[in-house]
Amino acid sequence: MLILGIETSCDETGVALYDSEKGLLAHALFSQIDMHADYGGVVPELASRDHVRKLLPLCDQVLADAGKTRSQIEGIAYTAGPGLIGALMVGGAVAHSLAFALGVPVLGVHHMEGHLLAPMLEPEPPAFPFVALLVSGGHTQLVLVKGIGEYEMLGESVDDAAGEAFDKTAKMLGLDYPGGPRVAALAEKGTPGRYKFPRPMTDRPGLDFSFSGLKTFTLNTVTAAEKAGELDDQTRADIALAFEAAVVDTLVIKCRRALEQTHSKRLVIAGGVSANKRLRAGLEAMTDRKQAKVFYARPEFCTDNGAMIAYAGCQRLLAGQQDGDRIVSVPRWPM
Ligand code: KG4
Ligand code: ZN
């Protein structure tokens, strides 16, 4: 089955063609980051307009790259949520219109299920069941994945997501949007041990997270350094490192507990923050000690992309699921 996947939940227009027999045939992405950077964050209306501009040309591009024509598409998957409502509606409207014109089934997919299954596109995908850490700009969740659609929530953030904490820390340190990669780059120049940040909610049992206190701790540290006239480039790097180390340690501790609790030997990390090198190194060291294995998507499929939506949609379309005539756009949608 040849599936066209469409992702438009936020600030990336992603399109891909996935063949259930041959795997991923082609994918293309247009990032709106430069456009939103001037505003310090995503402007929803501008995001929707740009998806309108880019979506059909990207569809044609992946078809050309794969040597296929529109008439060969056998099913269409799009991100139905969660995300920005206007942005989601662009993807949903294009997906449903194309599907209607071609007479093929169409299905709205959960964006986080896409992230969760992105490592399945790699040459050595994890077998079910596995524990997944979803860490993006909007979510921090630990999930036991027993199969497609069989998800047991083990824990999640009670306030900010890890990516959101990275983005806010970036702002406090005067770095541009998107903050995660910039904080990580600055942290590389940091002096280990100069600042010690808390590891929130690790002193008690359980698998929930909280990152808003860490954000306040960062703000207080930045303010104190500023008052003392110490907020130079080195101090900012030292704070970035202390913040990153605290987030990474916290995530690693909770992942270790989740593996122990579920007696699992397989851990998947997905979502934008899973591109973080310190997090990958920390999880690899921890899983090595436990004779477990950590899996992740290639860096370009850690952040938003069409390939993960094509893959997730393909599995569900093959199982006979499809939308009715209604376009499904759900800005807030628990998994
Ligand atoms: O999954 P994603 O692309 O979009 C959402 O669904 O939210 O995740 C974006 C988030 C942003 O908060 C971004 O700052 C963060 O992932 N991020 C990173 C890194 N790359 C992206 N955070 C830390 N280190 C990185 N290398
Ligand atoms: Zn995402």
Coordinates of N, CA, C and O and ligand atoms in Angstrom, one line a residue, residues 111 115 136 304 308, ligand 2:
H111 N -0.3 13.1 16.3 CA 1.1 13.6 16.1 C 2.1 12.9 17.0 O 3.2 12.5 16.6
H115 N 5.6 10.5 16.4 CA 6.9 10.6 17.0 C 7.3 9.2 17.6 O 8.4 8.8 17.5
S136 N 9.1 16.4 23.6 CA 9.0 17.4 22.5 C 8.7 18.8 23.2 O 8.8 19.0 24.4
D304 N 9.6 17.3 13.9 CA 8.4 17.1 13.1 C 8.8 16.7 11.7 O 9.6 17.4 11.1
M308 N 7.1 10.1 9.7 CA 6.5 9.4 10.8 C 4.9 9.3 10.7 O 4.3 8.4 11.2
Ligands
ZN2 ZN 6.4 17.1 17.2

